[in-house]
PDB file of C-alpha atoms in Angstrom:
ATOM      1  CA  UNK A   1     114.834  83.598 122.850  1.00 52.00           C
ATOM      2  CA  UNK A   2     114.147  83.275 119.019  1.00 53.00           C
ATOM      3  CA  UNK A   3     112.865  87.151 119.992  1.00 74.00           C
ATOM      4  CA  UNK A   4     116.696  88.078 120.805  1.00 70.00           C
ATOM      5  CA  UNK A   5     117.863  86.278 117.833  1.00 71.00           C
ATOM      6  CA  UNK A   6     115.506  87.879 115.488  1.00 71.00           C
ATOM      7  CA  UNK A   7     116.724  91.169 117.070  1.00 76.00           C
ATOM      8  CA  UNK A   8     120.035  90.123 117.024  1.00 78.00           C
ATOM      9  CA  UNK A   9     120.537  89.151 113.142  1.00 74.00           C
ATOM     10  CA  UNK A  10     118.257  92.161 112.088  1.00 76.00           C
ATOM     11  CA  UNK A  11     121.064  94.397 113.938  1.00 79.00           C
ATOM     12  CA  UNK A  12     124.088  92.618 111.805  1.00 79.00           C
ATOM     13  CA  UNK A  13     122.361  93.288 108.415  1.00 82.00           C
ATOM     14  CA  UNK A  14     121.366  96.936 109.295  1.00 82.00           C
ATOM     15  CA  UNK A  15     125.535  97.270 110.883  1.00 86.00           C
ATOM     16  CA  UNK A  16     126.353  95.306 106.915  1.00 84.00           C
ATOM     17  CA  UNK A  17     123.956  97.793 105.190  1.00 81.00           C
ATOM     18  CA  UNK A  18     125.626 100.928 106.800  1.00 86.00           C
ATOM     19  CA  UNK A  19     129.233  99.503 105.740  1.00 89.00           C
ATOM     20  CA  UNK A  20     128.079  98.490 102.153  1.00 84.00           C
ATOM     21  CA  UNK A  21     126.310 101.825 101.709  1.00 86.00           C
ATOM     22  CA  UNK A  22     129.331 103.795 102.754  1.00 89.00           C
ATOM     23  CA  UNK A  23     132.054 101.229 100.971  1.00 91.00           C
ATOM     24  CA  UNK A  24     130.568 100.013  98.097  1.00 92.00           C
ATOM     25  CA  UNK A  25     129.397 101.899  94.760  1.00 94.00           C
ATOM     26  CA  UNK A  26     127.339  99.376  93.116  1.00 94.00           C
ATOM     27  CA  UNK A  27     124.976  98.742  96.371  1.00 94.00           C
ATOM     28  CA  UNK A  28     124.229 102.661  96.685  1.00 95.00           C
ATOM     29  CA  UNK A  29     122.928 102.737  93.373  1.00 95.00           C
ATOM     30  CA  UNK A  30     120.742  99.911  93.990  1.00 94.00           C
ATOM     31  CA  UNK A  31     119.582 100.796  97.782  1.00 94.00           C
ATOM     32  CA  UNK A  32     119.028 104.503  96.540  1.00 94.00           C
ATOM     33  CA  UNK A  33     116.840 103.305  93.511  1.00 92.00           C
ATOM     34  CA  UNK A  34     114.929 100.897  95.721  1.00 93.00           C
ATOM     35  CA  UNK A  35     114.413 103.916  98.529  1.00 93.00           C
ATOM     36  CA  UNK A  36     113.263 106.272  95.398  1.00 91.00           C
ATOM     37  CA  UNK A  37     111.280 103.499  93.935  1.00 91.00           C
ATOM     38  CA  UNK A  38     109.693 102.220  97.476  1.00 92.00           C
ATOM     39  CA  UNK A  39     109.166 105.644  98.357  1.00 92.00           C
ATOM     40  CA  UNK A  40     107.047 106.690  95.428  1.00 92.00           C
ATOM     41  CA  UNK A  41     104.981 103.271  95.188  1.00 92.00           C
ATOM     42  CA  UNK A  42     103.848 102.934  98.789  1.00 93.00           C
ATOM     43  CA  UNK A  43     102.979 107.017  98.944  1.00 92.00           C
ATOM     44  CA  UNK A  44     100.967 106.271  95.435  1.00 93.00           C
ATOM     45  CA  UNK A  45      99.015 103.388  96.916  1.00 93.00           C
ATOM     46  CA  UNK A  46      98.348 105.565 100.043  1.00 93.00           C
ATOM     47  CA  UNK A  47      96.600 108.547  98.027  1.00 95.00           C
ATOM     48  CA  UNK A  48      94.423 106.374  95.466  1.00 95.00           C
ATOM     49  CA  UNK A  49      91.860 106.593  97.973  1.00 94.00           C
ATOM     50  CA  UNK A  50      91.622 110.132  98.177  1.00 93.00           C
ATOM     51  CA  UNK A  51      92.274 110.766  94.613  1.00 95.00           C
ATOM     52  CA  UNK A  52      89.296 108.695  93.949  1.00 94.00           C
ATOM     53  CA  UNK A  53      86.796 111.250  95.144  1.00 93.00           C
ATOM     54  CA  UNK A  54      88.577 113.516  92.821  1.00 93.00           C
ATOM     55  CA  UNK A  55      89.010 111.555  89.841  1.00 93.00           C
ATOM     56  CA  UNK A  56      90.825 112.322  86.572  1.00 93.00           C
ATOM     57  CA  UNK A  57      92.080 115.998  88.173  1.00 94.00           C
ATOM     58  CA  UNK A  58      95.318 117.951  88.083  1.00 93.00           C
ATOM     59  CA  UNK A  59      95.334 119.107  91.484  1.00 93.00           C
ATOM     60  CA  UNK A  60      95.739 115.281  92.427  1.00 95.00           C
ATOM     61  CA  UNK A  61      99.388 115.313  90.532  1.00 93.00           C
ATOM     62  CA  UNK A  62     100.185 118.193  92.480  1.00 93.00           C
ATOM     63  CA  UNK A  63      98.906 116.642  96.212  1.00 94.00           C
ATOM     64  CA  UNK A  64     101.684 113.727  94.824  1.00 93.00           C
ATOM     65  CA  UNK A  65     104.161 116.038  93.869  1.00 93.00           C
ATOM     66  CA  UNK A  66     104.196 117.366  97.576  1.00 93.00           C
ATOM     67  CA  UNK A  67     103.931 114.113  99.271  1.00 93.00           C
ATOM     68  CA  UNK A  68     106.682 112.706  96.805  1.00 92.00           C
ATOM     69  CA  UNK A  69     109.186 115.446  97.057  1.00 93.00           C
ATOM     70  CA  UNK A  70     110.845 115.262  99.936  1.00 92.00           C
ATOM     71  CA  UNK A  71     112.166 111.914  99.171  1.00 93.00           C
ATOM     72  CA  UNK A  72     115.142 113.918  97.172  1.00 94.00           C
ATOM     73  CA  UNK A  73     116.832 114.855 100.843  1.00 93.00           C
ATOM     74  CA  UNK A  74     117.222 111.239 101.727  1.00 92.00           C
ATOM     75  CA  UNK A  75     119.124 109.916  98.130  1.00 94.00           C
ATOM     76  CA  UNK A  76     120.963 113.194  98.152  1.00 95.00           C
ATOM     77  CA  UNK A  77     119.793 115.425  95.343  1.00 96.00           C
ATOM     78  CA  UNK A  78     119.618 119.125  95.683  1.00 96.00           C
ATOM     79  CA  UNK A  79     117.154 120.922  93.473  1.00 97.00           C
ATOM     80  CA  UNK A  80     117.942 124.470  92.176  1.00 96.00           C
ATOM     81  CA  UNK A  81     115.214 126.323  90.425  1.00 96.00           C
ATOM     82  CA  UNK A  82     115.439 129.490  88.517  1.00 97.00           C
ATOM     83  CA  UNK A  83     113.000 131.576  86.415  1.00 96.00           C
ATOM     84  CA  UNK A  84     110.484 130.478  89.647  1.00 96.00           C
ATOM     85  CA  UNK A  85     108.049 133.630  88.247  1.00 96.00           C
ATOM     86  CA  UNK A  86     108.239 132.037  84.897  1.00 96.00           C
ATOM     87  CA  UNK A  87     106.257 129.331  86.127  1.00 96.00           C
ATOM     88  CA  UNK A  88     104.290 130.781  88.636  1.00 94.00           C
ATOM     89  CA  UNK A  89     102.369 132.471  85.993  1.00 93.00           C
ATOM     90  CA  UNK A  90      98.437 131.449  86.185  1.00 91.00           C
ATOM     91  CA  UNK A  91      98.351 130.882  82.310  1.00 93.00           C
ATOM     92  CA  UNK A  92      98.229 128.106  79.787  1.00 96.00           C
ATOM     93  CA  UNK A  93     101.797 127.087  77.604  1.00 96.00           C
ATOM     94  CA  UNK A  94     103.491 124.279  76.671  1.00 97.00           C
ATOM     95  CA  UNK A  95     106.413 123.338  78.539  1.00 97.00           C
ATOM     96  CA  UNK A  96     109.147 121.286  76.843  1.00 97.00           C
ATOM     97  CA  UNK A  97     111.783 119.770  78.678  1.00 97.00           C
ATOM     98  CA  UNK A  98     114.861 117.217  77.960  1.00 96.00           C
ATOM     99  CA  UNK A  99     115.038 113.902  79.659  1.00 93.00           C
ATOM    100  CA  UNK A 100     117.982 112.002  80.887  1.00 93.00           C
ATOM    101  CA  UNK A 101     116.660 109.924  83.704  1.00 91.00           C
ATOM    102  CA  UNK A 102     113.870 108.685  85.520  1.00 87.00           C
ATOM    103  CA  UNK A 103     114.932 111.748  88.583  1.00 91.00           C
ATOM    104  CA  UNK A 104     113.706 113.967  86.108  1.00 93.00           C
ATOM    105  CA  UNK A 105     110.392 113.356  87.712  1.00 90.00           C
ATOM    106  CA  UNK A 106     111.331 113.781  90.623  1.00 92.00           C
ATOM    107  CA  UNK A 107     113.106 117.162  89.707  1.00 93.00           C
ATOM    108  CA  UNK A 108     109.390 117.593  88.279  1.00 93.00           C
ATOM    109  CA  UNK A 109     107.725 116.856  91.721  1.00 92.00           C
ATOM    110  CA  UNK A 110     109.888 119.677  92.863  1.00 93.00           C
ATOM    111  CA  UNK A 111     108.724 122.311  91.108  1.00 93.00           C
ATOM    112  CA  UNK A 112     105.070 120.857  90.628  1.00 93.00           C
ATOM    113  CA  UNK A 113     103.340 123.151  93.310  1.00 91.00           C
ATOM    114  CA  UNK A 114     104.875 126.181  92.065  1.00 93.00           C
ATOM    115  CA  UNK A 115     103.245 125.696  88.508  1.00 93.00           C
ATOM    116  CA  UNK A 116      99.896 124.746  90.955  1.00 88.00           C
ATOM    117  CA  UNK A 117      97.756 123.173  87.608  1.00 93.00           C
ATOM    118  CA  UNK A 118     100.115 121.167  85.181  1.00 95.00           C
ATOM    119  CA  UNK A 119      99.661 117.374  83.472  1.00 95.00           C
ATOM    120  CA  UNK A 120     102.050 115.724  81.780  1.00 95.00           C
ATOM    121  CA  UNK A 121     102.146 113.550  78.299  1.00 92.00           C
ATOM    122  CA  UNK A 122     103.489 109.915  79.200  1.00 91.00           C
ATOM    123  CA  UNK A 123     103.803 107.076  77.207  1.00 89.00           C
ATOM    124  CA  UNK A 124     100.785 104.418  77.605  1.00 89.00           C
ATOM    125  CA  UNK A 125     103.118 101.706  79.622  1.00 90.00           C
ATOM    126  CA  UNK A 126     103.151 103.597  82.406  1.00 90.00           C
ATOM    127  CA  UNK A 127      99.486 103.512  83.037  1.00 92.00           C
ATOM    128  CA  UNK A 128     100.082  99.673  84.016  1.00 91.00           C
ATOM    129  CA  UNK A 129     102.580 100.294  86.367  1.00 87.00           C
ATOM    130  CA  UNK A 130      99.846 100.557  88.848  1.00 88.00           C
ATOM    131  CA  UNK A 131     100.100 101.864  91.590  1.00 90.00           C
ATOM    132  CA  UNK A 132     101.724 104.783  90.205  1.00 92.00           C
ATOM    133  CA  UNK A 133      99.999 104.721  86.929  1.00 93.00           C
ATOM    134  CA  UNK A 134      96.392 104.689  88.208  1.00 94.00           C
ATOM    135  CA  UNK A 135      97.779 107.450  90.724  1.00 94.00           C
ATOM    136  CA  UNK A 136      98.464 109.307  87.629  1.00 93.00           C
ATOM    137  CA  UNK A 137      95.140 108.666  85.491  1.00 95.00           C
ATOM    138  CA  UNK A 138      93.280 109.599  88.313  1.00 96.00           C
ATOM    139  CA  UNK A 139      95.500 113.344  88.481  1.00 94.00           C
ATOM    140  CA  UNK A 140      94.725 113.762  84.645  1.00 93.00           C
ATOM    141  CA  UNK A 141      97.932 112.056  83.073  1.00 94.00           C
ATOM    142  CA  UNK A 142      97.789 112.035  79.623  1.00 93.00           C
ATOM    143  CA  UNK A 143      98.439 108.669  77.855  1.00 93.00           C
ATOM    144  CA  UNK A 144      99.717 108.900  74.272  1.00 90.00           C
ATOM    145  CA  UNK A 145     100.218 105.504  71.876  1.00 86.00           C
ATOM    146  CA  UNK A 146     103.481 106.183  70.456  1.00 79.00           C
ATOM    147  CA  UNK A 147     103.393 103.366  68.123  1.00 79.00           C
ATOM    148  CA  UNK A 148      99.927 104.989  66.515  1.00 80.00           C
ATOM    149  CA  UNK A 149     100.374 108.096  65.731  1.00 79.00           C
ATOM    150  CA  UNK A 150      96.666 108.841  64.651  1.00 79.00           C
ATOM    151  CA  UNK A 151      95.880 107.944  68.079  1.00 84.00           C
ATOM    152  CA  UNK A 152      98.086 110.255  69.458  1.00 82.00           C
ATOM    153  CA  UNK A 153      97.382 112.990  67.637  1.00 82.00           C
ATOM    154  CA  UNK A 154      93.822 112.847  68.372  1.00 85.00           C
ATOM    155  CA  UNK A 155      94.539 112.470  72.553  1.00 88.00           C
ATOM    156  CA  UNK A 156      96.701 115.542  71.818  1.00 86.00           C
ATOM    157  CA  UNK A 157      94.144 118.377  69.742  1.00 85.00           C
ATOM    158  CA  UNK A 158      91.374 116.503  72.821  1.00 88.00           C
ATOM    159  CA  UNK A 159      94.260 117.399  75.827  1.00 88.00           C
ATOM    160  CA  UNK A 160      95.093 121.126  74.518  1.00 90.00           C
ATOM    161  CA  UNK A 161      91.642 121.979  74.050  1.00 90.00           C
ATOM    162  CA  UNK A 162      91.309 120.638  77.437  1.00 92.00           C
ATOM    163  CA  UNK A 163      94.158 122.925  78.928  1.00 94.00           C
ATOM    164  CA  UNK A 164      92.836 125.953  77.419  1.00 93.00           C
ATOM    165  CA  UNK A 165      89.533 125.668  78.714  1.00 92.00           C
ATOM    166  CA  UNK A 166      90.603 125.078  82.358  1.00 94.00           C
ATOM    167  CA  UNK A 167      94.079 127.161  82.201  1.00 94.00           C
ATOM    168  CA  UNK A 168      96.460 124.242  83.043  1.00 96.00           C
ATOM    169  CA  UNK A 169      99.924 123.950  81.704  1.00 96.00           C
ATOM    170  CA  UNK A 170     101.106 120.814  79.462  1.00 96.00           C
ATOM    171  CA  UNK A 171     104.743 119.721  80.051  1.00 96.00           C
ATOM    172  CA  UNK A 172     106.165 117.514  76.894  1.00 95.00           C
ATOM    173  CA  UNK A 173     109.299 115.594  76.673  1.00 95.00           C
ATOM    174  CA  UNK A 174     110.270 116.240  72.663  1.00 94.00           C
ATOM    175  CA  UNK A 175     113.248 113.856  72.881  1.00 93.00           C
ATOM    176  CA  UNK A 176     110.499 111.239  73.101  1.00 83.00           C
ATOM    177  CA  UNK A 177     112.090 108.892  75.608  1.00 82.00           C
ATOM    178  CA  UNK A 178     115.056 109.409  78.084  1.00 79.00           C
ATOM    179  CA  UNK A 179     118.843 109.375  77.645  1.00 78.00           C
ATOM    180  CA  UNK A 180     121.942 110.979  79.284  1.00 77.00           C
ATOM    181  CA  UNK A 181     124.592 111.494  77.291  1.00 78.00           C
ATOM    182  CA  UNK A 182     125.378 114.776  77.791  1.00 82.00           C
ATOM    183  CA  UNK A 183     123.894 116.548  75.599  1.00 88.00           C
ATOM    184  CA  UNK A 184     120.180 117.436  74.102  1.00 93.00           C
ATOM    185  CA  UNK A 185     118.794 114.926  71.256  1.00 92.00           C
ATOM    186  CA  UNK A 186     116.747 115.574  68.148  1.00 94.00           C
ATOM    187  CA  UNK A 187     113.448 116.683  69.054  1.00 95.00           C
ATOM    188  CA  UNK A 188     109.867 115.444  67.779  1.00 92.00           C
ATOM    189  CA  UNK A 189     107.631 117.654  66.359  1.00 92.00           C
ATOM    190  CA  UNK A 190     104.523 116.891  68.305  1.00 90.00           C
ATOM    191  CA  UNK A 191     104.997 119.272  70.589  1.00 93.00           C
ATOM    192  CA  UNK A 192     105.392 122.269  68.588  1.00 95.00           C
ATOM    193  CA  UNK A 193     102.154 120.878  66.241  1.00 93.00           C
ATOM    194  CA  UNK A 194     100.268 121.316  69.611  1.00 92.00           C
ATOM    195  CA  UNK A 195     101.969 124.920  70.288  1.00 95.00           C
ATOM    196  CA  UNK A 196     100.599 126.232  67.028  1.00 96.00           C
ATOM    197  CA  UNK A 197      97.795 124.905  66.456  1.00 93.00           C
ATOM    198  CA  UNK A 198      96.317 125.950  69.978  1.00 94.00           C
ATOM    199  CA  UNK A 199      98.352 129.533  69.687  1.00 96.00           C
ATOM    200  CA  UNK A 200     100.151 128.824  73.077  1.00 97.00           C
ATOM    201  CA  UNK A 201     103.646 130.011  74.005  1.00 97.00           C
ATOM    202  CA  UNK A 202     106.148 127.386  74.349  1.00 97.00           C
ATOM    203  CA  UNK A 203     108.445 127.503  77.914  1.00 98.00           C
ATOM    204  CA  UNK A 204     111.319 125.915  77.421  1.00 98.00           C
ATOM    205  CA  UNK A 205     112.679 123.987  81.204  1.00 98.00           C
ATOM    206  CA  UNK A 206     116.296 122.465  81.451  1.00 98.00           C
ATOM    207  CA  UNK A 207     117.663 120.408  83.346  1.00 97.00           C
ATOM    208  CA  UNK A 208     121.120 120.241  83.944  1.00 97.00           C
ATOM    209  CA  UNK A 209     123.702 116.947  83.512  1.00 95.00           C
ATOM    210  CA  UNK A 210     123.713 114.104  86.253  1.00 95.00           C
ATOM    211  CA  UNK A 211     126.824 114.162  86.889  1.00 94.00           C
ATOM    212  CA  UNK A 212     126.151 111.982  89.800  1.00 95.00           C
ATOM    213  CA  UNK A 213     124.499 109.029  88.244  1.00 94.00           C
ATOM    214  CA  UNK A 214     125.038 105.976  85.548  1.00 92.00           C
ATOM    215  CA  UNK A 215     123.207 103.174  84.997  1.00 90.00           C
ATOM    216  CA  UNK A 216     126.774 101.993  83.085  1.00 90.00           C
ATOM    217  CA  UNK A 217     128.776 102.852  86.026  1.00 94.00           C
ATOM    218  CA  UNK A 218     126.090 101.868  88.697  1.00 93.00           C
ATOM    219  CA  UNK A 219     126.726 104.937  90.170  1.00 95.00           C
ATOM    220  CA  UNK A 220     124.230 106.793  92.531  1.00 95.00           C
ATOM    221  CA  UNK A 221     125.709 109.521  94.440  1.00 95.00           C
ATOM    222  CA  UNK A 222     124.658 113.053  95.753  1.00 95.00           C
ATOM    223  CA  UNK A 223     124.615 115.816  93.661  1.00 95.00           C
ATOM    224  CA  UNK A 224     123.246 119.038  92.479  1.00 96.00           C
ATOM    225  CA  UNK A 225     120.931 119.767  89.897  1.00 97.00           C
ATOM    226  CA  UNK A 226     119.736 123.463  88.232  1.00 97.00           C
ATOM    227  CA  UNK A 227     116.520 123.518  86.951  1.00 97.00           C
ATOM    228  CA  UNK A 228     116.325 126.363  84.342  1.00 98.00           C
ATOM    229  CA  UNK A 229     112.689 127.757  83.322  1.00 98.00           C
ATOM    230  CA  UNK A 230     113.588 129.894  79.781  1.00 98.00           C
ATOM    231  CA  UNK A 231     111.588 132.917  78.756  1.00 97.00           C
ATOM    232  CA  UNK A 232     108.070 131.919  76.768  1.00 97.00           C
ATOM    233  CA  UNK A 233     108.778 131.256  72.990  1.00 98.00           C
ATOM    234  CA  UNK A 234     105.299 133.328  71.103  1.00 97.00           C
ATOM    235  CA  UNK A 235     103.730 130.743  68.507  1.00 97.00           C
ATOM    236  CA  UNK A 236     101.236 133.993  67.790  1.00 96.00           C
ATOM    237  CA  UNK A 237     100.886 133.874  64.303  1.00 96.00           C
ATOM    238  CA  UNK A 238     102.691 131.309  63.111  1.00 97.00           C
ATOM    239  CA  UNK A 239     101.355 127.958  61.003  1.00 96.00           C
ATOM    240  CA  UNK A 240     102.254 124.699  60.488  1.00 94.00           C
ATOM    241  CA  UNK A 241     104.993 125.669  57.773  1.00 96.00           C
ATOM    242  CA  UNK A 242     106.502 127.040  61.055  1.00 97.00           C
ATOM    243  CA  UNK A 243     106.938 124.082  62.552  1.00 97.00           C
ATOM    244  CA  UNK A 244     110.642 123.097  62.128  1.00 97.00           C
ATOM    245  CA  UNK A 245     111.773 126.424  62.617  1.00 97.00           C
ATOM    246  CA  UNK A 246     110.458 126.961  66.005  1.00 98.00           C
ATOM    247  CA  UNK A 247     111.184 123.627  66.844  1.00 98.00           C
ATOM    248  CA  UNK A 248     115.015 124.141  65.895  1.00 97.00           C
ATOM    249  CA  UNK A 249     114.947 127.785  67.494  1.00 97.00           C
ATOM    250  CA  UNK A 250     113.654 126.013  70.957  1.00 98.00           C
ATOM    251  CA  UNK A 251     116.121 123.001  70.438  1.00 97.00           C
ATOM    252  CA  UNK A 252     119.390 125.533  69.874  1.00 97.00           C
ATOM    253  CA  UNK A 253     117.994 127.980  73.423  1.00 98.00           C
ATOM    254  CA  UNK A 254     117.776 125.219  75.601  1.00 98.00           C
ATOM    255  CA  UNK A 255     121.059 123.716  74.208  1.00 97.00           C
ATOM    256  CA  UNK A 256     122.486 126.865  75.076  1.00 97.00           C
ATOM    257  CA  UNK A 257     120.891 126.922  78.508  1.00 98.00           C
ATOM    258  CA  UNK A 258     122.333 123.201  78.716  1.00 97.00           C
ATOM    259  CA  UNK A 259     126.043 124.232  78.643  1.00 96.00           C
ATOM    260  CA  UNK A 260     125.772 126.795  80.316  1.00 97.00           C
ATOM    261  CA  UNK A 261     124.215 125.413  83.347  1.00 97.00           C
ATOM    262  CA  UNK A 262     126.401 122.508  83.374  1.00 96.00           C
ATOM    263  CA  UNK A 263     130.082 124.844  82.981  1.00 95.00           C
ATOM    264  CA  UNK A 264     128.672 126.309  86.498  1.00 96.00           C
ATOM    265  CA  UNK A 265     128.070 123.315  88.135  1.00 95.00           C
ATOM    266  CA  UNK A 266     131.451 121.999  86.478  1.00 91.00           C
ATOM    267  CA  UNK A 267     133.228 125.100  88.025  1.00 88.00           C
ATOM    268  CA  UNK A 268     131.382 125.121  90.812  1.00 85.00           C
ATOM    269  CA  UNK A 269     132.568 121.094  91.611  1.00 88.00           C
ATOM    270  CA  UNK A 270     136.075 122.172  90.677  1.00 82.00           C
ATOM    271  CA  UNK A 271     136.519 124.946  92.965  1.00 76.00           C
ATOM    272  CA  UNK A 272     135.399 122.649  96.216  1.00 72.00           C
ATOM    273  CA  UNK A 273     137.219 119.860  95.390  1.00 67.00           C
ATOM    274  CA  UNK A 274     140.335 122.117  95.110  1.00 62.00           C
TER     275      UNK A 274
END
């Protein structure tokens, strides 16, 4: 009896769920956020135990990336890529990206197996948020202080001599922390200290707007988002006077690269709602 109950009341919050999901704004952004978050955690937890075999190696971020991934069919985003070959390249850069939102990782974990070896610089914090951050220690994460900036600059010069010597790829956020507002912010120089000093092209990666999505609004709903890999920027021959030049050349291309993207998917929205 307490069987048919239990069966019973389970049905009537799954039959509330549907109608809330489908009726109300506010609980999609939450029940989408808890699927993505869920999702990611209880995959993370599952893979420590293989990653452990393999510690502090790349190819572990790109095992989660695959496992991770798919996640983006259920909360509704579609991924475009293009400049694919740009990344497919078995060489070392430095890619610099903006960041707007937490799904940029996810757009990451996308693309992830098409760069094959790749690490990331993250902020210390999220090496405590354990699952995931021990998940990502043990695939080679790097972990920067960003309140000591002689710390960080010495896990930096120690991470691109790393990358050189084994051919991986290094992707940097130079906004420093995420924000969407529509536009690109001013970029810290770290990045482009890294690109010189080491001699490594700089690949600039965009991500267009989510239109889709505010924390303000509580809004959570499908979408479309372009991924745009930019032709390599040379640092060959340049020095550290350089540095605010090619970091404002890189800012302005991917600003470019911003509109235009987002005018497409503007159009594009437009056209099918019309």
């Amino acid at each position: 009896m307490m069987n048919y109950f239990g069966m019973i009341f389970v049905a009537i919050i799954l039959i509330i769920s549907c109608i809330l999901f489908k009726t109300s704004r506010t609980f999609r952004y939450y029940i989408k956020y808890l699927i993505f978050t869920l999702h990611i955690g209880t995959f993370t937890a599952f893979l420590i135990p293989i990653f452990i075999f393999r510690p502090r190696n790349v190819k572990n971020l790109r095992i989660l990336a695959m496992v991770v991934a798919p996640i983006t069919k259920i909360i509704g985003v579609n991924w475009e890529l293009r400049g694919r070959d740009i990344l497919e390249q078995n060489r070392t850069y430095i890619i610099v990206s903006n960041h707007q939102s937490l799904l940029d990782f996810l757009g990451m974990y996308q693309i992830w197996p098409i760069m094959n070896k790749c690490t990331a610089i993250a902020k210390r914090e999220i090496f405590y948020l354990w699952p995931c951050g021990l998940a990502a220690w043990l695939g080679r994460l790097i972990f920067i202080d960003r309140m000591n900036s002689d710390s960080a600059r010495i896990v930096l010069n120690n991470a691109t001599d790393y990358i050189k010597k084994n051919n991986i790829k290094l992707w940097i956020y130079p906004e420093g922390t995420r924000r969407s507002t529509g536009t690109i912010h001013t970029f810290k120089k770290g990045a482009f200290h890294v690109a010189i000093r080491a001699q490594l092209p700089i690949v600039p990666v965009v991500f267009s707007s989510y239109y889709f999505l505010s924390k303000r609004e509580k809004k959570f709903e499908s979408g479309r988002v372009i991924i745009k890999a930019l032709p390599e920027i040379s640092t060959k021959g340049l020095t550290v006077d350089d540095v605010d030049s090619l970091l404002e050349k890189t800012r302005n291309i991917m600003i470019d690269a911003f509109n235009e993207i987002n005018r497409e998917i503007q159009f594009s929205n437009n056209s099918s709602s019309s």
